[in-house]
Structures are given as C-alpha cells and as structure tokens.
Amino acid sequence: MSGEKFDAIVIGAGMAGNAATYTMASRGLKVLQLERGEYPGSKNVQGAIMYANMLEKIIPNFRDDAPLERHLVEQRFWMMDDTSHVGIQYRSDDFNESTPERYTIIRAQFDRWFSRKVREAGATVLCETTATELAQEGGKVIGVRTDRSGDVILADTVVLAEGANGLLGARAGLRRTPTSENVALAVKEIHFLPEDVIDQRFGLHGNEGCVIEAAGTISRGMAGLAFLYTNKESISLGIGCLVSDFAATCESPYELLEAFKNHPSIKHLIADSEVKEYAAHLIPEGGYKAIPALFGDGWVVVGDAAQLNNAVHREGSNLAMTSGRIAGEAIFEVKSRGGRMTKRNLALYKTMLDDSFVIKDLKKYKDMPALLHTNSRNFFMTYPKLMSEASKNFMRVDGTPKIENERATTAAFIKARSRWGLVSDAVRLAMAWR
Amino acid sequence: MTVAVTKLRVEDKLFQNRYLVDPGRPHIKVRPHEHPSANLLALTRICPAKCYELNDKGQVEITADGCMECGTCRVLCEASGEVIWNYPRGGFGVLFKFG
C-alpha cells in the first residue's frame, strides 16, 4: 500500500463508515476502508433497529437482499417497578406496508451485507487492521498509520467513523474522549427461540415484529433504559445506564440484566430460550452539547464518534448512516469542484449536516441529557413506583370507596415529590422536550 | 426457574462469546498503585466482563482476556493514567457473531 494515495481513508466499518465509504466509492472516488475486526460487524453492537428511509437514501433497493429480521408493527413503552409495569402500546396494521419503515436487524449479518455493497461500489476494504495513529503535517491530517506496518498510508481526507470509543481522533487532539456523563454502558444478550413461539408470545404474524422499551426501578435509580426487540428466531434484550451513574452506584451491569430478565413482566417472554451471545457497548448520550468539532484540515468525524445519537428517540444508526452519507457527499462535492480538503472547504459537511434532521433533532433535545442526569432518581425510581401504585389503586376492587383510592394516589405523589416538585419536574420536562 | 441473581457468574455469560486472544499482549494495562482510586475500584463491579479484580493487597488487577472492548474503563480511568488503553491488534479480541 506504500506509495499509493487515496482520495479518502475511512476508519471503521460500522454504519457511519460503510455509508461514507459507499457514498464516495460509488461516485468514483478512490477509497480505502480500515476495519480492525476479522470481518465487518465483528466488533459492532447495536440493539438493533434499522430505519429504512436513511438506508434507502444510500442503497434504494436494499430490501432485495439485505438481511432483515422483522418489520415493526408494534411498540410498547413500559414504566416498571419491581413487580409490575404501566405501559403505552401502539400497534398499527398500517405498518404492514410494502416498504416498511423500520426493521430489526442483527448487526454482524447486516454489516457484512453492507460491506459487500461497499466493495461492489469499488472501495478497498482492509479487515484485521487497526489504525493506530493519524499522521499529521503542519496541522493537517495526511493519512494514517496501522498495526500492519509503520508506514503512513496517505489520503486527502480521513473519515473518522471509529465509534463511541474511538481512539484516533482523541489521541490526535481533535476531540476529547467522552466523559462518563456523556456515555451509557449497555449490555445485551441474544436469546434464541423458535419463530412460532415468538409469534405466539407477542401476537405476531409473518415478518411482523414488536419492540418493548422499558424504564423504571430496573435501573435502580440510575438514568437508563432496557429493551427487548423481536428478531425472526431470536430476541435481543439489554439494559444500559450512564457510565457516571454506574461509577457512582457500583451497580453491576450483568446483575441489572439478570434482574431485568427475571422481572415478572419479562420472564415469560424469554422462557426456555437459548442464550448465544453476551455483548457490551458504549452509547453516546451527551446530545447536541457534546458534539465535538466535526471537521478540520484533512479530516471529518461521523456517527457515534461525533456523539451523533438521539437518546430520546433511541435513534443512533440512522444518524450514523446519514452523517456518513453526508460526509461522503461533501467530500465528493469539494473534490469535484477541484478543491483541496482544507478545513474551510470541509465546512460544507457541517453546513449540510446542520440542514438535516440529524442536527435539528439533536438541537431540539439539547437540554434533555442534563435534566435526566440531575433528576435520575425521580424519573427512574420515584415516578415509576408512583405510577404503579396509582394504577393498582385504580384497578383493585376490594370494597374501598373509589374516592379514598383517588385521595391515596394524590397523597402518595405529593408525599414523594411535594406539589412544587411535581410542577417543577413537569415544567422542566416540558421545556427540555420543546 | 428462579435464578439467584447474586450467584450469577459472568464467566458463564462470556463463555458464549468468541475471542481470539493475543497471548502475552494484553491491550489494557493497569498502572501499578498502592491504593486504587474510587473509579478504578468501581471497575471491579461495573466492568461488564468482570476483567478487573482486587488482589489480596487491595490493589486492582486486570485480566483482559474476556474484554468486550466497550471502553468503560477507558472513559473512567484513561485520563488519570491509571489505565493504559489500546485496541487489540487487528483481528484479535472479541468477535461478535450477532453484535
């Protein structure tokens, strides 16, 4: 590879890296993609839900051969206490359309497929290669060094798609390593069950899928979320909380996961399943305020490495794909104008990204991470317990006059948070949501 | 089928996973210390692969073989220099079949 120079080197073969590489290679740029895993996807972890629209913008006919599990027709959100859940459920036959809008996927399989498309588009993909250092000259990134040899592989631009735990950008001083308040640690298992058992337990037919997302006492007062996603013949299930909360409480992530699996609302859904993998991964949670510098002389950063994740709507991979695509388009645009990959020219990437849903959505929720972080005990412990108590008061028929049950519910809310606390929480939540 | 949560062995979970260990080249190291900091001590509880353990002198040690490369320890202890963090060489480390 020595002596060769590329239009771009992309670090990482996740969603963002594949989107960027595909976009540039299919437009005729000479692209090298480096992946440290044995195959693309072997280091990647996601829930995983994949949004069709964002992939369609890259590969319009992806449904022809992409490995998709189930398309989602039902979403449940559960607020849990130790023995119960109060939930919202939305199911619609309208999601049974010819081009469904979202699917569950298994990343190791999906990423291999995406990588095949990337190679077909003409990019050079080098696996089992860890990029160890960005090479710079006069403040400009000129290429990368890898663990294969000490030589610099030269490129006009380096696209950093190295994920939430990316080392290169941080080592080169282009951005900080995320702080513990800005990343969540999620652990996940994949449970195999026969397809018809999953269909029966969730009331599904054909390729229909169901998603459960849950918050409450399962995260033991930490800011966190648990999930259960139906795949064709398996269920992905996990829980994640902020690393800063884990460090403060010293709760163990696998114990949280076991407790979630043993919760009476979950246990029967995964009974008799065979666990085939246990995974852990960091998720960027800092939102808009945690986004680092996105471009500079000879480089751009995309996806999780740029903290592009919408935690409120748990959209990560679609922001990754979109930022990767936009970075690729911006680089192609600069190149086709005959421009050099200077900071000034690459600002086009940010302009285009600002104009997309990626930055607009993150801006909308810019105050949410701080709110959930400072109020985690109330939002993840007190309120779920109160909601459960209120529901129980409402449901139980035991001869107690209804008015007394209602008073007990109101009194419990006021005792736990005070009138002022309740109003203030509601206002702060509304402000952060706005 | 009640599972005693407290008796859970994370080793049983990691047994499901595939790893290609790079013998003699651990990708994470703990700097020698007298007494561990709060963050370093927390890793003995919060590392999802339970790579970190206390030795009989009350110091934190790491065995990186079961590491899932999540980076939690890097986020908490790299800046202070207590943990030296690198990725495994290309192709080595955890290999997710599903991810």
Coordinates of C-alpha atoms in Angstrom, one line a residue:
Chain A
M1 CA 0.0 0.0 0.0
S2 CA 3.0 2.3 0.3
G3 CA 3.3 5.0 -2.3
E4 CA -0.4 4.8 -3.1
K5 CA -2.5 7.7 -2.2
F6 CA -6.2 7.6 -1.7
D7 CA -8.9 10.2 -2.0
A8 CA -10.2 9.1 1.4
I9 CA -9.4 6.6 4.1
V10 CA -12.4 5.6 6.3
I11 CA -11.7 4.3 9.8
G12 CA -14.3 1.7 10.7
A13 CA -16.9 -0.5 9.0
G14 CA -19.9 0.3 11.1
M15 CA -23.0 2.1 9.9
A16 CA -21.3 5.5 9.5
G17 CA -18.1 4.2 7.9
N18 CA -20.0 2.0 5.5
A19 CA -22.3 4.8 4.5
A20 CA -19.4 7.2 3.9
T21 CA -17.3 4.6 2.0
Y22 CA -20.2 3.6 -0.2
T23 CA -21.2 7.1 -1.0
M24 CA -17.7 8.1 -2.1
A25 CA -16.7 4.8 -3.8
S26 CA -20.0 4.7 -5.8
R27 CA -19.2 8.3 -7.1
G28 CA -15.8 7.1 -8.3
L29 CA -13.5 8.2 -5.5
K30 CA -10.6 6.0 -4.6
V31 CA -11.4 4.9 -1.0
L32 CA -9.6 2.7 1.5
Q33 CA -11.6 1.5 4.5
L34 CA -9.9 0.0 7.5
E35 CA -11.6 -2.3 10.0
R36 CA -9.9 -3.8 13.0
G37 CA -12.3 -6.8 13.3
E38 CA -11.9 -10.1 11.5
Y39 CA -14.9 -9.2 9.4
P40 CA -17.1 -6.0 9.2
G41 CA -19.5 -6.2 12.1
S42 CA -17.4 -8.4 14.3
K43 CA -16.8 -5.5 16.7
N44 CA -20.1 -3.8 16.4
V45 CA -23.0 -3.9 18.8
Q46 CA -26.5 -2.4 18.5
G47 CA -30.0 -3.1 19.8
A48 CA -30.8 -3.2 16.8
I49 CA -33.5 -1.3 14.9
M50 CA -32.7 0.0 11.5
Y51 CA -34.7 2.8 9.8
A52 CA -35.4 2.2 6.2
N53 CA -35.6 5.8 5.0
M54 CA -31.9 6.6 5.9
L55 CA -30.6 3.4 4.2
E56 CA -32.9 4.0 1.2
K57 CA -31.1 7.3 0.6
I58 CA -27.9 5.3 0.2
I59 CA -29.0 2.0 -1.3
P60 CA -32.5 2.4 -2.6
N61 CA -33.2 -1.3 -3.3
F62 CA -31.7 -2.6 -0.1
R63 CA -34.8 -4.7 0.6
D64 CA -33.8 -7.0 -2.3
D65 CA -31.0 -8.7 -0.4
A66 CA -30.3 -7.1 2.9
P67 CA -30.6 -9.4 5.9
L68 CA -33.6 -8.0 7.7
E69 CA -35.3 -9.7 10.6
R70 CA -38.8 -8.4 11.2
H71 CA -40.6 -5.1 10.3
L72 CA -42.1 -3.4 13.3
V73 CA -45.8 -3.2 13.7
E74 CA -46.0 -2.6 17.5
Q75 CA -44.1 -0.5 20.0
R76 CA -44.6 -0.8 23.8
F77 CA -43.2 1.5 26.4
W78 CA -43.2 0.3 29.9
M79 CA -42.6 2.1 33.1
M80 CA -41.6 -0.6 35.6
D81 CA -41.5 -1.1 39.3
D82 CA -40.2 -4.3 40.9
T83 CA -43.3 -6.4 40.2
S84 CA -45.4 -4.5 37.7
H85 CA -45.4 -2.3 34.6
V86 CA -47.6 0.5 33.4
G87 CA -47.4 0.8 29.7
I88 CA -48.2 2.6 26.5
Q89 CA -48.7 0.4 23.5
Y90 CA -49.1 1.3 19.9
R91 CA -49.8 -1.2 17.2
S92 CA -51.0 -0.5 13.7
D93 CA -51.7 -2.6 10.7
D94 CA -50.6 0.4 8.6
F95 CA -47.0 -0.7 9.3
N96 CA -47.7 -3.8 7.2
E97 CA -46.9 -1.8 4.1
S98 CA -45.0 -2.9 1.0
T99 CA -42.0 -0.9 2.0
P100 CA -41.9 -0.9 5.9
E101 CA -40.2 2.0 7.6
R102 CA -38.2 0.1 10.2
Y103 CA -36.8 -3.4 10.8
T104 CA -35.0 -5.3 13.5
I105 CA -31.6 -6.4 12.3
I106 CA -28.6 -8.5 13.6
R107 CA -25.6 -6.2 13.1
A108 CA -22.9 -8.8 12.4
Q109 CA -25.0 -10.1 9.5
F110 CA -26.2 -6.7 8.3
D111 CA -22.7 -5.2 8.4
R112 CA -21.3 -8.0 6.3
W113 CA -24.0 -7.3 3.7
F114 CA -23.4 -3.5 3.8
S115 CA -19.7 -4.2 3.4
R116 CA -20.3 -6.4 0.4
K117 CA -22.1 -3.4 -1.2
V118 CA -19.2 -1.2 -0.3
R119 CA -16.8 -3.5 -2.1
E120 CA -19.1 -3.8 -5.1
A121 CA -19.1 0.0 -5.3
G122 CA -15.3 -0.2 -5.7
A123 CA -13.8 0.6 -2.3
T124 CA -10.8 -1.3 -0.9
V125 CA -11.8 -2.8 2.4
L126 CA -8.9 -4.0 4.7
C127 CA -10.0 -6.0 7.7
E128 CA -7.9 -7.2 10.7
T129 CA -6.2 -3.8 10.5
T130 CA -6.1 -1.5 13.5
A131 CA -5.4 2.1 12.7
T132 CA -3.1 3.3 15.4
E133 CA -2.3 6.9 14.6
L134 CA -3.4 9.8 12.4
A135 CA -0.4 11.2 10.5
Q136 CA -0.3 15.0 10.5
E137 CA 1.9 17.5 8.7
G138 CA 1.7 21.2 9.7
G139 CA -1.6 20.7 11.5
K140 CA -3.1 18.9 8.5
V141 CA -4.1 15.2 8.6
I142 CA -2.3 13.5 5.7
G143 CA -3.0 9.8 6.4
V144 CA -2.9 7.0 9.0
R145 CA -0.5 4.5 10.5
T146 CA -1.7 1.0 11.1
D147 CA -0.5 -2.0 13.1
R148 CA 0.4 -3.7 9.8
S149 CA 3.5 -1.5 9.3
G150 CA 4.9 1.8 10.4
D151 CA 4.4 3.4 7.0
V152 CA 1.9 6.2 6.6
I153 CA -1.0 5.4 4.2
L154 CA -1.6 8.7 2.5
A155 CA -5.0 10.2 1.8
D156 CA -6.5 13.6 1.0
T157 CA -9.1 13.1 3.7
V158 CA -9.6 10.8 6.7
V159 CA -13.1 10.0 7.7
L160 CA -13.2 9.0 11.4
A161 CA -16.0 6.5 11.8
E162 CA -14.4 4.8 14.7
G163 CA -17.4 4.6 17.1
A164 CA -18.2 5.9 20.6
N165 CA -14.9 4.5 21.9
G166 CA -12.7 5.8 19.0
L167 CA -9.1 6.3 19.9
L168 CA -7.6 8.1 16.9
G169 CA -9.4 11.4 17.0
A170 CA -8.9 11.7 20.7
R171 CA -5.2 10.8 20.5
A172 CA -4.6 13.4 17.8
G173 CA -6.2 16.0 20.0
L174 CA -9.1 16.6 17.5
R175 CA -11.7 15.8 20.2
R176 CA -12.0 14.7 23.8
T177 CA -12.6 11.1 25.0
P178 CA -16.2 11.2 26.1
T179 CA -16.8 11.9 29.7
S180 CA -18.6 9.4 31.9
E181 CA -21.8 11.6 32.0
N182 CA -21.9 11.6 28.2
V183 CA -21.9 7.8 27.5
A184 CA -24.1 5.0 28.6
L185 CA -22.8 1.4 29.0
A186 CA -25.3 -1.1 27.6
V187 CA -25.1 -4.9 28.0
K188 CA -27.1 -7.2 25.7
E189 CA -27.9 -10.8 25.2
I190 CA -29.4 -12.6 22.2
H191 CA -31.9 -15.3 23.1
F192 CA -32.9 -17.9 20.5
L193 CA -36.5 -19.2 20.3
P194 CA -38.4 -20.9 17.5
E195 CA -40.1 -18.4 15.2
D196 CA -43.7 -19.6 16.0
V197 CA -43.0 -19.3 19.8
I198 CA -42.0 -15.6 19.3
D199 CA -45.1 -15.1 17.1
Q200 CA -47.4 -16.6 19.7
R201 CA -45.9 -14.7 22.7
F202 CA -46.1 -11.3 21.0
G203 CA -49.1 -11.8 18.8
L204 CA -47.2 -11.5 15.6
H205 CA -47.8 -13.0 12.1
G206 CA -45.3 -13.5 9.2
N207 CA -42.5 -11.0 9.5
E208 CA -44.2 -8.7 11.9
G209 CA -42.1 -7.5 14.9
C210 CA -42.6 -5.9 18.3
V211 CA -40.5 -3.7 20.4
I212 CA -40.6 -3.2 24.2
E213 CA -38.7 -0.4 25.8
A214 CA -38.7 -0.1 29.5
A215 CA -37.6 2.3 32.2
G216 CA -38.1 2.4 35.9
T217 CA -36.8 0.7 39.0
I218 CA -35.0 -1.8 36.8
S219 CA -32.1 0.7 36.5
R220 CA -32.1 1.2 40.3
G221 CA -32.3 5.0 40.3
M222 CA -29.7 5.4 37.5
A223 CA -30.6 7.1 34.2
G224 CA -31.2 4.1 32.0
L225 CA -33.3 2.2 29.6
A226 CA -33.9 -1.5 28.9
F227 CA -35.1 -3.0 25.7
L228 CA -36.5 -6.2 24.1
Y229 CA -36.5 -6.5 20.3
T230 CA -38.0 -9.4 18.4
N231 CA -35.9 -10.8 15.6
K232 CA -37.0 -13.7 13.4
E233 CA -35.8 -16.5 15.6
S234 CA -34.4 -14.6 18.5
I235 CA -34.9 -11.8 20.9
S236 CA -32.3 -9.1 21.6
L237 CA -32.6 -7.9 25.1
G238 CA -30.5 -5.5 27.1
I239 CA -30.1 -2.6 29.5
G240 CA -28.0 0.5 29.6
C241 CA -27.2 3.2 32.1
L242 CA -24.9 6.2 32.2
V243 CA -21.3 5.3 33.0
S244 CA -21.2 8.1 35.6
D245 CA -24.1 6.5 37.4
F246 CA -22.6 3.1 37.2
A247 CA -19.4 4.5 38.7
A248 CA -21.3 6.3 41.5
T249 CA -23.5 3.4 42.5
C250 CA -21.1 0.5 41.6
E251 CA -24.1 -1.5 40.4
S252 CA -23.0 -4.3 38.1
P253 CA -24.4 -4.3 34.6
Y254 CA -24.8 -8.0 34.3
E255 CA -26.7 -8.1 37.6
L256 CA -29.1 -5.5 36.2
L257 CA -29.5 -7.5 33.1
E258 CA -30.3 -10.7 35.1
A259 CA -32.8 -8.8 37.2
F260 CA -34.5 -7.4 34.1
K261 CA -34.7 -10.9 32.6
N262 CA -36.2 -12.2 35.8
H263 CA -38.8 -9.4 36.1
P264 CA -42.3 -11.0 36.2
S265 CA -43.3 -8.9 33.2
I266 CA -40.3 -10.1 31.0
K267 CA -39.5 -13.6 32.3
H268 CA -42.3 -15.5 30.5
L269 CA -41.4 -13.7 27.2
I270 CA -38.0 -15.3 27.1
A271 CA -38.7 -18.6 29.0
D272 CA -36.8 -21.7 27.6
S273 CA -34.7 -19.6 25.2
E274 CA -31.1 -20.4 24.4
V275 CA -28.6 -17.5 25.0
K276 CA -26.0 -17.4 22.3
E277 CA -24.1 -14.2 23.0
Y278 CA -23.4 -11.5 25.6
A279 CA -22.2 -8.2 24.4
A280 CA -21.4 -4.7 25.9
H281 CA -21.0 -1.4 24.2
L282 CA -20.9 2.4 24.9
I283 CA -23.7 4.6 23.6
P284 CA -23.2 8.4 23.1
E285 CA -25.7 10.2 25.3
G286 CA -24.4 13.7 25.6
G287 CA -26.6 15.0 22.7
Y288 CA -26.2 18.3 21.0
K289 CA -24.0 19.9 23.6
A290 CA -21.5 17.1 23.5
I291 CA -20.9 17.2 19.7
P292 CA -17.1 17.8 19.1
A293 CA -15.6 19.7 16.2
L294 CA -16.8 17.8 13.2
F295 CA -14.2 18.7 10.6
G296 CA -10.7 20.1 10.2
D297 CA -7.8 20.2 7.7
G298 CA -7.9 16.7 6.0
W299 CA -10.5 15.1 8.3
V300 CA -14.1 14.8 9.3
V301 CA -15.8 12.8 12.1
V302 CA -19.1 10.9 11.7
G303 CA -21.6 8.7 13.6
D304 CA -21.1 7.7 17.3
A305 CA -17.5 9.1 17.3
A306 CA -19.2 12.5 16.8
Q307 CA -21.7 11.8 19.5
L308 CA -24.5 11.8 16.9
N309 CA -27.1 9.9 18.8
N310 CA -30.7 10.8 19.7
A311 CA -31.2 9.2 23.1
V312 CA -34.8 10.3 23.5
H313 CA -35.9 8.5 20.3
R314 CA -33.1 5.9 20.6
E315 CA -32.0 6.6 17.1
G316 CA -28.3 6.0 16.6
S317 CA -27.5 4.0 13.5
N318 CA -29.7 6.2 11.3
L319 CA -27.8 9.3 12.4
A320 CA -24.6 7.4 11.8
M321 CA -25.7 6.4 8.3
T322 CA -26.9 9.9 7.5
S323 CA -23.8 11.6 8.7
G324 CA -21.6 9.1 6.9
R325 CA -23.5 9.7 3.7
I326 CA -23.5 13.5 4.0
A327 CA -19.7 13.5 4.8
G328 CA -19.2 11.4 1.7
E329 CA -21.3 13.7 -0.4
A330 CA -19.5 16.8 0.9
I331 CA -16.0 15.3 0.2
F332 CA -17.1 14.3 -3.3
E333 CA -18.5 17.8 -3.8
V334 CA -15.3 19.5 -2.8
K335 CA -13.3 17.1 -4.9
S336 CA -15.4 17.6 -8.0
R337 CA -15.0 21.4 -7.7
G338 CA -11.3 20.8 -7.7
G339 CA -11.0 22.0 -4.1
R340 CA -8.4 20.8 -1.6
M341 CA -9.6 19.1 1.6
T342 CA -9.0 22.1 3.8
K343 CA -10.9 23.0 6.9
R344 CA -12.6 25.8 5.0
N345 CA -13.8 23.5 2.2
L346 CA -14.8 20.6 4.5
A347 CA -17.0 23.0 6.5
L348 CA -19.5 22.0 3.7
Y349 CA -20.0 18.8 5.7
K350 CA -21.2 20.7 8.7
T351 CA -23.4 23.0 6.7
M352 CA -25.1 20.0 5.1
L353 CA -25.4 18.2 8.4
D354 CA -26.9 21.3 10.1
D355 CA -29.5 21.3 7.4
S356 CA -30.5 17.7 8.0
F357 CA -32.7 16.1 10.7
V358 CA -29.5 14.9 12.4
I359 CA -28.6 18.3 14.0
K360 CA -32.2 19.6 14.0
D361 CA -33.3 16.7 16.2
L362 CA -30.3 16.8 18.5
K363 CA -30.8 20.6 18.9
K364 CA -34.5 20.0 19.9
Y365 CA -33.5 17.8 22.8
K366 CA -30.3 19.7 23.8
D367 CA -31.4 20.1 27.5
M368 CA -32.7 16.6 27.9
P369 CA -29.4 14.8 28.9
A370 CA -28.7 17.3 31.7
L371 CA -32.3 17.0 33.0
L372 CA -32.3 13.2 33.1
H373 CA -28.9 13.2 34.7
T374 CA -29.7 15.6 37.5
N375 CA -33.1 14.1 38.1
S376 CA -32.4 10.4 37.5
R377 CA -33.7 9.2 40.9
N378 CA -37.1 10.9 40.4
F379 CA -37.6 9.9 36.8
F380 CA -36.3 6.3 37.1
M381 CA -37.3 5.4 40.6
T382 CA -39.9 7.6 42.3
Y383 CA -42.3 8.2 39.4
P384 CA -42.4 4.6 38.1
K385 CA -43.2 3.4 41.7
L386 CA -45.9 6.1 42.0
M387 CA -47.4 5.3 38.6
S388 CA -47.6 1.6 39.5
E389 CA -49.2 2.4 42.9
A390 CA -51.7 4.7 41.1
S391 CA -52.6 2.0 38.6
K392 CA -53.0 -0.6 41.3
N393 CA -55.3 1.8 43.3
F394 CA -57.3 2.3 40.1
M395 CA -57.6 -1.4 39.2
R396 CA -58.1 -3.1 42.5
V397 CA -61.7 -3.8 43.5
D398 CA -61.7 -4.5 47.2
G399 CA -64.6 -2.6 48.7
T400 CA -62.6 0.6 49.3
P401 CA -64.6 3.6 48.1
K402 CA -63.1 5.0 44.9
I403 CA -62.7 8.4 46.3
E404 CA -60.4 7.1 49.0
N405 CA -58.3 5.3 46.5
E406 CA -58.0 8.5 44.5
R407 CA -57.0 10.5 47.6
A408 CA -54.4 7.9 48.5
T409 CA -52.9 8.2 45.0
T410 CA -52.8 12.0 45.1
A411 CA -51.3 11.9 48.6
A412 CA -48.6 9.5 47.5
F413 CA -47.5 11.8 44.7
I414 CA -47.4 14.8 46.9
K415 CA -45.6 13.0 49.7
A416 CA -42.9 11.7 47.3
R417 CA -42.2 14.9 45.4
S418 CA -44.3 17.8 47.0
R419 CA -46.7 19.9 45.0
W420 CA -43.8 22.2 44.0
G421 CA -41.6 19.3 43.0
L422 CA -44.3 17.8 40.8
V423 CA -45.0 21.1 39.0
S424 CA -41.3 21.9 38.6
D425 CA -40.5 18.4 37.2
A426 CA -43.3 18.7 34.7
V427 CA -42.2 22.2 33.6
R428 CA -38.6 21.2 33.3
L429 CA -39.5 18.1 31.3
A430 CA -41.8 20.1 29.0
M431 CA -39.1 22.8 28.5
A432 CA -36.5 20.1 27.6
W433 CA -38.9 18.4 25.2
R434 CA -39.9 21.6 23.4
Chain B
M1 CA -36.9 -21.3 37.4
T2 CA -35.7 -18.7 39.9
V3 CA -32.2 -17.6 39.2
A4 CA -30.3 -16.4 42.3
V5 CA -29.0 -13.1 40.9
T6 CA -26.3 -12.7 43.5
K7 CA -24.7 -16.1 42.5
L8 CA -24.5 -15.1 38.8
R9 CA -21.2 -15.9 37.2
V10 CA -20.3 -13.6 34.4
E11 CA -17.8 -16.2 33.2
D12 CA -20.8 -18.3 32.2
K13 CA -22.0 -15.4 30.0
L14 CA -18.6 -14.8 28.5
F15 CA -18.3 -18.5 27.7
Q16 CA -21.0 -17.9 24.9
N17 CA -18.7 -15.4 23.2
R18 CA -15.8 -16.0 20.7
Y19 CA -12.4 -14.5 21.4
L20 CA -9.1 -14.6 19.7
V21 CA -6.7 -13.9 22.5
D22 CA -3.3 -12.3 21.6
P23 CA -1.1 -14.2 24.0
G24 CA 1.3 -12.0 26.1
R25 CA 0.0 -8.8 24.6
P26 CA -2.8 -7.6 26.8
H27 CA -4.4 -4.5 25.2
I28 CA -5.3 -2.9 28.6
K29 CA -2.9 -2.4 31.5
V30 CA -3.4 -1.1 35.0
R31 CA -0.7 1.2 36.3
P32 CA 0.9 -0.1 39.5
H33 CA -0.6 1.6 42.5
E34 CA -0.7 1.4 46.3
H35 CA -4.4 2.2 46.7
P36 CA -6.9 2.3 43.9
S37 CA -8.9 5.4 43.2
A38 CA -12.7 5.3 43.5
N39 CA -13.1 5.0 39.7
L40 CA -10.5 2.2 39.5
L41 CA -12.2 0.4 42.4
A42 CA -15.6 0.8 40.7
L43 CA -14.3 -1.2 37.7
T44 CA -14.2 -4.3 39.8
R45 CA -18.0 -4.0 40.0
I46 CA -19.0 -2.3 36.7
C47 CA -16.8 -3.8 34.1
P48 CA -19.3 -5.8 32.1
A49 CA -16.8 -8.6 31.5
K50 CA -15.5 -8.6 35.1
C51 CA -12.0 -8.1 33.9
Y52 CA -11.0 -6.2 37.0
E53 CA -10.4 -7.8 40.3
L54 CA -8.9 -6.9 43.7
N55 CA -5.8 -8.8 44.7
D56 CA -5.1 -9.7 48.3
K57 CA -3.1 -6.5 48.8
G58 CA -6.2 -4.4 47.9
Q59 CA -4.9 -3.4 44.5
V60 CA -6.8 -3.7 41.3
E61 CA -5.6 -6.1 38.6
I62 CA -6.8 -6.8 35.1
T63 CA -7.1 -9.9 33.0
A64 CA -8.2 -8.6 29.7
D65 CA -9.0 -12.0 28.0
G66 CA -12.8 -11.7 28.3
C67 CA -12.8 -7.9 27.4
M68 CA -15.6 -6.9 25.1
E69 CA -13.8 -3.6 24.2
C70 CA -16.6 -1.4 25.3
G71 CA -14.3 1.3 26.7
T72 CA -16.0 1.9 30.1
C73 CA -12.7 1.6 31.9
R74 CA -11.1 3.9 29.3
V75 CA -13.7 6.6 29.9
L76 CA -13.3 6.4 33.7
C77 CA -9.5 5.8 34.1
E78 CA -7.5 6.7 31.0
A79 CA -7.3 10.4 31.6
S80 CA -5.8 9.9 35.1
G81 CA -3.3 7.5 33.7
E82 CA -4.5 4.6 35.9
V83 CA -5.4 2.5 32.9
I84 CA -3.5 2.3 29.6
W85 CA -5.9 1.6 26.9
N86 CA -5.3 0.3 23.3
Y87 CA -7.3 -1.8 20.9
P88 CA -6.1 -5.3 20.4
R89 CA -4.1 -5.9 17.2
G90 CA -6.2 -6.3 14.1
G91 CA -8.3 -9.4 14.1
F92 CA -7.6 -10.2 17.8
G93 CA -10.0 -9.7 20.8
V94 CA -13.7 -10.3 20.9
L95 CA -15.6 -11.5 17.7
F96 CA -19.3 -10.9 17.9
K97 CA -21.3 -13.4 15.9
F98 CA -24.5 -11.3 16.3
G99 CA -23.5 -8.0 17.8

